[in-house]
Coordinates of C-alpha atoms in Angstrom, one line a residue:
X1 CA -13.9 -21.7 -53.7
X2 CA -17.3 -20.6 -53.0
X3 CA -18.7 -20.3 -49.8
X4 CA -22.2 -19.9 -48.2
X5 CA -23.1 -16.4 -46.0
X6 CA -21.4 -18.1 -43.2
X7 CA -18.2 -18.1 -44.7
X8 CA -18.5 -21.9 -45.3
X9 CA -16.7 -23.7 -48.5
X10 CA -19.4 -25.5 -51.0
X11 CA -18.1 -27.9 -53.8
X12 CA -18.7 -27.5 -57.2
X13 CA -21.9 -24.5 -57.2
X14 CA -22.9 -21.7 -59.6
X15 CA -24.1 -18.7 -58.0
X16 CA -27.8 -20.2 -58.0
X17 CA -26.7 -23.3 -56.4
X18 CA -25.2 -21.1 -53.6
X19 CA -28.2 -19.0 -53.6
X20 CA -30.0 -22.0 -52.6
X21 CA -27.6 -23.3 -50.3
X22 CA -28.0 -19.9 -48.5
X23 CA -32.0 -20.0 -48.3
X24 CA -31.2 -23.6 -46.7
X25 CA -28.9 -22.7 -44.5
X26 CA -30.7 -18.7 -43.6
X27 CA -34.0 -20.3 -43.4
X28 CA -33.0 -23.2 -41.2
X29 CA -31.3 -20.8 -38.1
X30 CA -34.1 -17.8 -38.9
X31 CA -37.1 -20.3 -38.9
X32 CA -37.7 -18.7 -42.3
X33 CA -39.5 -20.0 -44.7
X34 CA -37.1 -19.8 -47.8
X35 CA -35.3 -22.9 -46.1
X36 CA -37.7 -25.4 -48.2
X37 CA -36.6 -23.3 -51.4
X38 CA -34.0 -26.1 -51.8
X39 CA -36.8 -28.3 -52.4
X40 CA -37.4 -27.0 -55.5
X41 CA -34.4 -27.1 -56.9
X42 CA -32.8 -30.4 -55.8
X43 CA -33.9 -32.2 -59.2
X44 CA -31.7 -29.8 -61.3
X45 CA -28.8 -30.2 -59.3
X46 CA -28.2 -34.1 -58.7
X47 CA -24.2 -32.9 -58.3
X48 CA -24.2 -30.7 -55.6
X49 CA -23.3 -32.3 -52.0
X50 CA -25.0 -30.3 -49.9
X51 CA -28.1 -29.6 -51.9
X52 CA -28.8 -33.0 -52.0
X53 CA -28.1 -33.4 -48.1
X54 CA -30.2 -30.7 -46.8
X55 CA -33.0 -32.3 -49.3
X56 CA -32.7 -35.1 -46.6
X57 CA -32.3 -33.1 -43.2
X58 CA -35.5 -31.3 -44.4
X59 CA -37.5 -34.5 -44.8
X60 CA -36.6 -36.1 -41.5
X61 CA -37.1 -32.3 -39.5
X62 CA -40.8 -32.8 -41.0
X63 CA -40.8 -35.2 -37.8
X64 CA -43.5 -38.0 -39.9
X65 CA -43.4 -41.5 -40.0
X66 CA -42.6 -41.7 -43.4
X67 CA -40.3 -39.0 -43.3
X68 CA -36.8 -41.7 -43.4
X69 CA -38.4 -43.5 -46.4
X70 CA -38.6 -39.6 -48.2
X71 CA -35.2 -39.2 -46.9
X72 CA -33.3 -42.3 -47.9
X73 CA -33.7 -41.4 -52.3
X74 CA -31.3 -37.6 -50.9
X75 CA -28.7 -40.2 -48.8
X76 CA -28.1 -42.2 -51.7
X77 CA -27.9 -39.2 -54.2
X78 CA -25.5 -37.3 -51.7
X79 CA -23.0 -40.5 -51.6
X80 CA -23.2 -40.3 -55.2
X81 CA -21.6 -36.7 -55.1
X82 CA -19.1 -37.7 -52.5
X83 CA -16.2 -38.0 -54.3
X84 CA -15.9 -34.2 -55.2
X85 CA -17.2 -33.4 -51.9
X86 CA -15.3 -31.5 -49.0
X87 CA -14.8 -33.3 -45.9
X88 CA -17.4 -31.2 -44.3
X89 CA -19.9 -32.0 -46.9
X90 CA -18.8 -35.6 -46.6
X91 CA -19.2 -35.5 -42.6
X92 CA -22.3 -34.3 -43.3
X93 CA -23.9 -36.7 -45.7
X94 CA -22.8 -39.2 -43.0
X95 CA -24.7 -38.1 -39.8
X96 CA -27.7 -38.1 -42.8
X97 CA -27.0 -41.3 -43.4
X98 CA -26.8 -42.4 -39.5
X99 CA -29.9 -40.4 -38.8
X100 CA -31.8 -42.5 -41.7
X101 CA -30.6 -45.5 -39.9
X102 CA -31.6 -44.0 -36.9
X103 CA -28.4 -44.1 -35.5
X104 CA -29.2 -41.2 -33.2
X105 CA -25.7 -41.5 -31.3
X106 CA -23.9 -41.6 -34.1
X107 CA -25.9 -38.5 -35.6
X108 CA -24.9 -36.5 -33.2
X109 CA -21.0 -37.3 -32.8
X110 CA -20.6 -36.6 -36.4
X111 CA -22.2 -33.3 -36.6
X112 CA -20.0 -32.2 -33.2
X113 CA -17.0 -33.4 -34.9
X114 CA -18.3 -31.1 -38.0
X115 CA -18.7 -28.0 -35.5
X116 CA -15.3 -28.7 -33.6
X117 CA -13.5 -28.1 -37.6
X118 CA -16.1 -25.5 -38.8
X119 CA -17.9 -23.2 -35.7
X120 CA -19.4 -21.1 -38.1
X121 CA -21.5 -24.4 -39.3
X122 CA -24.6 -22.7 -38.1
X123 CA -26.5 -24.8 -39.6
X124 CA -25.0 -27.9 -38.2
X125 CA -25.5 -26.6 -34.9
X126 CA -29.0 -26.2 -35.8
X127 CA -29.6 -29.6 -36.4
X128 CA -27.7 -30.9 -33.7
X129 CA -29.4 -28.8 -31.2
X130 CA -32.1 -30.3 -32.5
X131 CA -31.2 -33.6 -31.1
X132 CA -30.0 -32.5 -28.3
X133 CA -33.0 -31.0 -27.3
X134 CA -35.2 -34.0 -28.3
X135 CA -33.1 -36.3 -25.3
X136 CA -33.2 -33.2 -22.9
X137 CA -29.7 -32.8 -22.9
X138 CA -29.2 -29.1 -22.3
X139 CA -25.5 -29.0 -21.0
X140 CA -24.9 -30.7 -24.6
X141 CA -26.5 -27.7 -26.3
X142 CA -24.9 -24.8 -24.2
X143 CA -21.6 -26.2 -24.4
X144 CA -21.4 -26.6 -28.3
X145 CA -23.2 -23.2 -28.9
X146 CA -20.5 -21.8 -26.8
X147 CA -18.2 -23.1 -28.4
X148 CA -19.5 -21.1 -31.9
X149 CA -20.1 -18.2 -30.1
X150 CA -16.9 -18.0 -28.9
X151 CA -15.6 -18.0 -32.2
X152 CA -17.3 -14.8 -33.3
X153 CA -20.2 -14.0 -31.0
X154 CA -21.4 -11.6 -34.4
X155 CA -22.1 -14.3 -36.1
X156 CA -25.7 -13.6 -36.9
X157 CA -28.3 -15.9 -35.2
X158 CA -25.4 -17.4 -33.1
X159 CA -26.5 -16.1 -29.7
X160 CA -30.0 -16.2 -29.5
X161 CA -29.1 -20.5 -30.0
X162 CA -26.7 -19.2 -26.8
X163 CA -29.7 -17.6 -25.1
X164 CA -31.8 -20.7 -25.3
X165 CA -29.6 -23.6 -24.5
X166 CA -28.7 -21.1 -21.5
X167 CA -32.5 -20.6 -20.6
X168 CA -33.2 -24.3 -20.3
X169 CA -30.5 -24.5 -17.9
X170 CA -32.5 -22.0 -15.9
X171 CA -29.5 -19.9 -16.7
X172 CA -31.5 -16.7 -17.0
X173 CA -29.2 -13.9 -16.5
X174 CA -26.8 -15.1 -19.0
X175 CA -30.0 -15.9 -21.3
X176 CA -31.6 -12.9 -21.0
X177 CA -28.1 -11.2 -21.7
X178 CA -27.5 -13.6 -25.0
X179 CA -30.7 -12.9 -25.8
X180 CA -30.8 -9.2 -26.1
X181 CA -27.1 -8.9 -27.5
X182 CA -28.6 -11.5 -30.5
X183 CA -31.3 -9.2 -30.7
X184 CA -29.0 -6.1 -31.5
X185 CA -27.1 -7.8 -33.9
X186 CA -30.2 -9.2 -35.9
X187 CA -33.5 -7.6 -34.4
X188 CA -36.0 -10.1 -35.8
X189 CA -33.8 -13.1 -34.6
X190 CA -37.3 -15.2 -34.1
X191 CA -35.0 -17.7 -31.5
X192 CA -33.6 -14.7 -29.2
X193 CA -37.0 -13.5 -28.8
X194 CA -38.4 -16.6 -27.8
X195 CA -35.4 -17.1 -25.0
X196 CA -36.3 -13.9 -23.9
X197 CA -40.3 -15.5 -24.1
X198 CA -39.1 -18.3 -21.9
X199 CA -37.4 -15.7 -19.2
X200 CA -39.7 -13.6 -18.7
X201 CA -42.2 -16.4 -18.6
X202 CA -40.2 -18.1 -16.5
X203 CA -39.1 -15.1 -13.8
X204 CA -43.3 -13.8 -13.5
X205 CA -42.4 -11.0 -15.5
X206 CA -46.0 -11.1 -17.5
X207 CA -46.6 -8.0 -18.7
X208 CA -43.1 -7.4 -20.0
X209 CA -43.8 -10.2 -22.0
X210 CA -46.9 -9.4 -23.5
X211 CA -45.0 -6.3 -24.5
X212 CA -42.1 -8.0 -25.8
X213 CA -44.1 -10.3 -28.3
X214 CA -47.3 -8.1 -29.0
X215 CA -44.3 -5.1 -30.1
X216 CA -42.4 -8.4 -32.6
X217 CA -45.3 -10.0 -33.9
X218 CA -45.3 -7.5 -36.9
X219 CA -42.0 -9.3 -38.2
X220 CA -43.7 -12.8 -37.9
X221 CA -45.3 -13.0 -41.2
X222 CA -42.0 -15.2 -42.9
X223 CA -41.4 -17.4 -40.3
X224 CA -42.4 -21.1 -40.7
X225 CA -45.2 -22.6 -38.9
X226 CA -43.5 -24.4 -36.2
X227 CA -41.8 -20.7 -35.5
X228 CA -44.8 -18.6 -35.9
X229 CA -47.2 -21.1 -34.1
X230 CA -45.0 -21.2 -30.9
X231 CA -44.2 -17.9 -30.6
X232 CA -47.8 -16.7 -30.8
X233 CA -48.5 -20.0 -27.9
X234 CA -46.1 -18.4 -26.0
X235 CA -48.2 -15.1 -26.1
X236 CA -51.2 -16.8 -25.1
X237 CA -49.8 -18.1 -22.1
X238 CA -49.0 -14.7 -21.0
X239 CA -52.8 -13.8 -22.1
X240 CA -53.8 -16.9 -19.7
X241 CA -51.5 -15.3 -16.3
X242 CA -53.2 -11.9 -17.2
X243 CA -56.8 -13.3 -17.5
X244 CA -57.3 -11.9 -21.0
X245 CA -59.2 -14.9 -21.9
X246 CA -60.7 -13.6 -25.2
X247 CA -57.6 -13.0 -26.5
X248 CA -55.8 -16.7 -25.7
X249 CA -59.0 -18.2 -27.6
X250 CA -58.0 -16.0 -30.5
X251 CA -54.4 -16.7 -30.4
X252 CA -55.8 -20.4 -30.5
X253 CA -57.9 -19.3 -33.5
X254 CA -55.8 -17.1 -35.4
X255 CA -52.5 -18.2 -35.2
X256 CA -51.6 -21.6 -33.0
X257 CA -54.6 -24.0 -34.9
X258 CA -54.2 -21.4 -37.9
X259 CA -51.1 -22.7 -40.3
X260 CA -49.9 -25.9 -41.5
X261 CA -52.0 -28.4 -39.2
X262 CA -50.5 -31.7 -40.5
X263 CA -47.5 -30.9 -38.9
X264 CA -46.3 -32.4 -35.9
X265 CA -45.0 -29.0 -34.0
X266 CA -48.0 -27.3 -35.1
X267 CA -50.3 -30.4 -33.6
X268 CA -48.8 -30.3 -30.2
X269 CA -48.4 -26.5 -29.8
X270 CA -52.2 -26.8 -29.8
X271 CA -53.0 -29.6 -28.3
X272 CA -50.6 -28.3 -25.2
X273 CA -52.5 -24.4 -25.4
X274 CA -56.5 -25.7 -25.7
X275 CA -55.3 -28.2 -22.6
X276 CA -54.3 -25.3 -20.8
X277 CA -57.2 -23.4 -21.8
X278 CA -59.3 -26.0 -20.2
X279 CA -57.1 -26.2 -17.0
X280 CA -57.8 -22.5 -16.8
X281 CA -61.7 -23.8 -16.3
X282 CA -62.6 -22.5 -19.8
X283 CA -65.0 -24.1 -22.0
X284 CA -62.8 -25.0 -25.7
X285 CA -66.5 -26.3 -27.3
X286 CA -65.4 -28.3 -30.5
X287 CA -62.2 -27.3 -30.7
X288 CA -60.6 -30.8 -29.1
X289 CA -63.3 -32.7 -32.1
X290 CA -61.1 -30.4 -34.9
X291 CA -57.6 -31.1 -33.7
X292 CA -58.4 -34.4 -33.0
X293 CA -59.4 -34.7 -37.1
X294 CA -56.0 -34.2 -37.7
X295 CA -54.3 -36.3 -35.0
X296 CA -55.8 -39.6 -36.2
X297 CA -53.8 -39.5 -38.3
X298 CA -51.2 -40.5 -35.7
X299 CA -52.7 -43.1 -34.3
X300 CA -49.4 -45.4 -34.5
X301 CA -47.1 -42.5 -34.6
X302 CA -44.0 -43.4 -32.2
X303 CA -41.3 -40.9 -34.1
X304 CA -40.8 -39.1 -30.9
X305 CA -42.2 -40.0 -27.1
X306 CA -42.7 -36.0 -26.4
X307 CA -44.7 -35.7 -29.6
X308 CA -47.0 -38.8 -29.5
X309 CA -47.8 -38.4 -25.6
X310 CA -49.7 -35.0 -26.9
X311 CA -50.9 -37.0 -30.1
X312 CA -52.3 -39.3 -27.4
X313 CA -53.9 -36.6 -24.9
X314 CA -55.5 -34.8 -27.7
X315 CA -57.0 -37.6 -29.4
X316 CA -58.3 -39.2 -25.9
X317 CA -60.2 -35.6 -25.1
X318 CA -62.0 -35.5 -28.5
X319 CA -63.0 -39.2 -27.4
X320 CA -61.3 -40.8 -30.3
X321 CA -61.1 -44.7 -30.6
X322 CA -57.3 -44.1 -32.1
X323 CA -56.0 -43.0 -28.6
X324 CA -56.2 -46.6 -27.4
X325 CA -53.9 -47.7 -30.8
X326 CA -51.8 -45.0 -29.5
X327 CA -51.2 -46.4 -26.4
X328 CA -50.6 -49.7 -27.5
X329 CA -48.2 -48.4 -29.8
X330 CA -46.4 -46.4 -27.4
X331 CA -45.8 -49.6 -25.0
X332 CA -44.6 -51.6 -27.9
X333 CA -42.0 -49.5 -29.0
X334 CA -40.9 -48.8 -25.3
X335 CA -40.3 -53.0 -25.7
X336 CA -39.0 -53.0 -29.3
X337 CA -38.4 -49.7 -30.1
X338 CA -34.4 -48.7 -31.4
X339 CA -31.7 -48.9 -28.3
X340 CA -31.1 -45.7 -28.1
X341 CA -34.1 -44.5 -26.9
X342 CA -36.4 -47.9 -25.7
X343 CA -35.4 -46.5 -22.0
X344 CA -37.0 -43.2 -22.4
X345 CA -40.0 -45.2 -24.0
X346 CA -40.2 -47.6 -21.2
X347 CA -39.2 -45.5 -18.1
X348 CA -41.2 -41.9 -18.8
X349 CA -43.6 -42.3 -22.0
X350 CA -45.0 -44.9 -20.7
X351 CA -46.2 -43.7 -17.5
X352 CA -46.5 -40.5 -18.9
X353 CA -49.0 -41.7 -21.6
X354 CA -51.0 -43.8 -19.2
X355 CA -51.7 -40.8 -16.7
X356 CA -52.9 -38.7 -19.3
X357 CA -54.8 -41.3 -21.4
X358 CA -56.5 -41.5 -17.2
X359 CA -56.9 -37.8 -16.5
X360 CA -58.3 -37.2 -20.7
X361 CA -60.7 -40.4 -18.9
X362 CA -61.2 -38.5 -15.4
X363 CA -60.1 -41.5 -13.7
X364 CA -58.1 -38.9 -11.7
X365 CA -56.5 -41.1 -9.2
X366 CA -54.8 -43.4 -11.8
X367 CA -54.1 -40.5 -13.2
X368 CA -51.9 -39.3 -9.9
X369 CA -50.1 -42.5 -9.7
X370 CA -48.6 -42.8 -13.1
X371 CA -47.8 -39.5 -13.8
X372 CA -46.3 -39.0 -9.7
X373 CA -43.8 -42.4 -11.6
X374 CA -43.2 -40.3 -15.0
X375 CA -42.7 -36.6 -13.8
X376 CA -39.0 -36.8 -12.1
X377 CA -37.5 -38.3 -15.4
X378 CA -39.3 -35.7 -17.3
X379 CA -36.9 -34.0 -19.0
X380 CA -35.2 -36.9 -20.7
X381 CA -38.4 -36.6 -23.1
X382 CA -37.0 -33.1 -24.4
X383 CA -39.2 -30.6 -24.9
X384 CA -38.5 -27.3 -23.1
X385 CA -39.4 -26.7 -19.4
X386 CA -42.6 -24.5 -20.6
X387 CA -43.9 -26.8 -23.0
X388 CA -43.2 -29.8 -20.2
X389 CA -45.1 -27.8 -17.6
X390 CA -48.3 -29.0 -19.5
X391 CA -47.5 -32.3 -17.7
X392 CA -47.5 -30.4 -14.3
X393 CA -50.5 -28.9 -14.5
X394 CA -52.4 -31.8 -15.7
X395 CA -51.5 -33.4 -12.6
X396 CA -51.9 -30.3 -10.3
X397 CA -55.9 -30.5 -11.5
X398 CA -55.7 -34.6 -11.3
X399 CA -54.5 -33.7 -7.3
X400 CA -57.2 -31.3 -6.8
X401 CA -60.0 -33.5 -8.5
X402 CA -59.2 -36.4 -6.5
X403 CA -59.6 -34.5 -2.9
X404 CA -55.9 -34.3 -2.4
X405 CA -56.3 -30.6 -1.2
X406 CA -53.4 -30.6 1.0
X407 CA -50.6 -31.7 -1.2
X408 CA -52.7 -29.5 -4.3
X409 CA -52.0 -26.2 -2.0
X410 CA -48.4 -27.1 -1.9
X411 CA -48.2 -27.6 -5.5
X412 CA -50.2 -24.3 -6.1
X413 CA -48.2 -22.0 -3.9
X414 CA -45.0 -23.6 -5.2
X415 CA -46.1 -22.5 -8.9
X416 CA -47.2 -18.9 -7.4
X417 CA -43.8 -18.4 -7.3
X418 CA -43.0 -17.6 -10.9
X419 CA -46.7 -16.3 -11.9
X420 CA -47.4 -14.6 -8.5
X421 CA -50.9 -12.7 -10.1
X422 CA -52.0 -15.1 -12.8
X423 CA -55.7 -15.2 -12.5
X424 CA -56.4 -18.9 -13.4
X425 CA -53.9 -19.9 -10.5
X426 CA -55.2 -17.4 -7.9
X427 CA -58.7 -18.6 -8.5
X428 CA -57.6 -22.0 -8.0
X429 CA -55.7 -21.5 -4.7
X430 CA -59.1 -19.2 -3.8
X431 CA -61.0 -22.6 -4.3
X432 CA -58.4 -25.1 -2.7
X433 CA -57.9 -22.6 0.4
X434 CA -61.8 -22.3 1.1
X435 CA -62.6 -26.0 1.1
X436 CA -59.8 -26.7 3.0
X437 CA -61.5 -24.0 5.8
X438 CA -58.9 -20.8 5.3
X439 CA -60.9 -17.9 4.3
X440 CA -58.6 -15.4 5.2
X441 CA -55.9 -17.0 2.6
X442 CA -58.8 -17.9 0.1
X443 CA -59.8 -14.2 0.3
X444 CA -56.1 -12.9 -0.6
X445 CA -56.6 -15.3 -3.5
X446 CA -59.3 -13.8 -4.8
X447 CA -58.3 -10.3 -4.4
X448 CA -55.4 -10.8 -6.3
X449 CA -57.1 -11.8 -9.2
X450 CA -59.6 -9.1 -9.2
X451 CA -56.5 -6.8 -9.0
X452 CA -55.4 -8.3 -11.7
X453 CA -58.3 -8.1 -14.3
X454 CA -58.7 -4.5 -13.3
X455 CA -55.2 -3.4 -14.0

């Protein structure tokens, strides 16, 4: 029987129909571009399992509210192809089918079971990383990538999903190590370089960075947008630490706010970057009045609490009446909202959304009391630690505008730790040691960032 590059059986294909299976499956664990290829092709091939399934696990990964209504037409063709179907390709038109009925637990237990038979499922463990990272459960995404890994850690793309599930853990020898091993087996592997982004971001190690993803960047140009978005946000953070404040705004520009901006990953990645920009004390001008153009469109968007929190902060900056729709929105689904994840609603969006709809408001000391509630449950939102630390700083600058200078030096000196030289920080702490009457410390601020821009 035919199999995909994996070594995977697939039911009843021609060459073509593999071909396509292949761009699915490549695309999806590359972040490449020829993944949507099947979308083009599903129509003429109504008998194929798998086409028909990854139809629907692209529509639901485009992460919109009508995204399970575009789904459900691929569930019902899929069934319809079940009965010459391996039980792989009939596991897997069940966790679409649970994932249509949001039946998140059940999504995920099907496509485990699928991995436990098949390891070299890459794409299954794609997807159900996916989950696992959208309910912050990294132990779950190390210990199934281990398990593939284990099987043959050549496999291409296998390790650099090792490096990151490793990374989140604040694993980072044994990311950094998964990382570059994925890297010499495929040297573009877009995921392995952004563990190693996350590491080195993580440890201080700025410069390397910069060196790392200024010397990939080249090998960008056929990743999707989610993929080539983020990795060039993860540059400008490193641009931020170094001061290079030119060249964050043109990140912003050129690259983050540059590719498909009616998607949801692409919407956060910049409403996360041009918040940090203005934590950094930078003026953005009328950048929050463009992005926000695009986030109304959100306005009742509850798909995912880490997603609409950002919808929410981004639309309350540019001012926009739709942020308080948001927020109602966002406390009635944390009431109503599907079982599986109305605690995560109730216990950390919730707070969360409320302290940033009152720092976006500079009502600062509201600000400090609900997101003080939401910040130790933070990680059952998903999101990685780097994208989360948005949440951080916004109450770091809530702390410092509402005079509480003591517990903002603690805070500051705590972050110093992994960005020892970054400029924006330093001048902070300069600022927060001289009002609180110690020059000598406020000087050693300062003159680490003046080392710093002269390097």
């Amino acid at each position: 029987m035919p199999t995909d590059f994996l070594g995977n059986v697939v039911t009843g294909t021609d060459a073509t129909a593999v071909a396509v299976i292949d761009d699915f499956v490549g695309g999806l664990i590359a972040y490449d571009v020829r993944a949507v290829n099947l979308l083009k092709q599903v129509d003429a091939m109504p008998d194929v399992p798998l086409v028909q399934t990854y139809a629907g696990f692209l529509h639901l990964l485009a992460e919109t509210q009508d995204a399970v209504s575009a789904a459900r037409p691929f569930v019902a063709a899929a069934k319809r192809t079940a009965d010459h179907a391996t039980p792989r390709e009939r596991q897997l038109i069940a966790a679409l089918e649970a994932w249509v009925a949001d039946d998140i637990d059940a999504t995920t237990g099907i496509l485990d079971d699928v991995l436990r038979d098949h390891p070299r499922d890459l794409a299954t463990l794609k997807l159900l990383h996916y989950h696992q990272f959208n309910r912050g459960d990294f132990p779950a995404m190390l210990r199934v990538a281990t398990r593939s890994a284990g099987v043959d850690p050549a496999l291409p793309y296998v390790l650099g999903m090792l490096a990151f599930a490793y990374e989140q853990l604040h694993l980072l020898r044994d990311a950094e190590d998964a990382a570059r091993r994925a890297l010499a087996i495929v040297p573009d592997d877009p995921w392995a370089q952004h563990a190693l982004a996350h590491v080195t971001l993580t440890e201080g190690r700025i410069d390397e960075g910069v060196a790392l993803l200024e010397g990939w960047a080249g090998g960008w140009v056929t990743l999707n947008s989610f993929m080539l978005t983020h990795l060039w946000w993860h540059l400008a953070l490193f641009y931020l630490s170094q001061g290079r404040e030119v060249d964050a705004f043109r990140a912003y520009d050129d690259h983050v706010w540059a590719a498909a901006k009616d998607y949801s990953q692409d919407q956060i990645g910049a409403v996360s970057l041009l918040a940090r920009l203005e934590l950094a004390g930078l003026d953005v001008g009328a950048r929050w009045t463009d992005l926000a153009g695009y986030l109304a469109a959100r306005a009742e968007d509850v798909v995912q609490p880490f997603l609409s929190v950002q919808y929410l902060y981004g639309l309350a900056r540019a001012e926009r009446p739709e942020a308080d729709r948001l927020m109602v929105a966002i406390e009635a689904v944390a009431v109503n909202g599907p079982a599986h994840s109305r605690a995560v609603w109730h216990d950390v969006a919730v707070p969360l959304a409320r302290g940033l709809l009152a720092h976006a408001r500079g009502r600062h000391e509201d600000a400090v009391s609900a997101l003080t509630a939401a910040l130790p449950h933070i990680v059952r939102l998903g999101g990685s630690h780097a994208q989360r630390d948005l949440f951080e700083q916004i109450l770091l600058d809530a702390t410092i505008r509402s005079g509480e200078l003591i517990l903002a030096q603690q805070m500051l000196e705590l972050r110093r730790a992994h960005d020892p030289d970054g400029v924006a920080l330093n001048r902070l702490l300069a600022t927060v040691y001289r009002a609180l009457d110690l020059p000598v410390q406020a000087d050693a601020a300062q003159a680490r960032v003046t080392r710093r821009l002269a390097a």
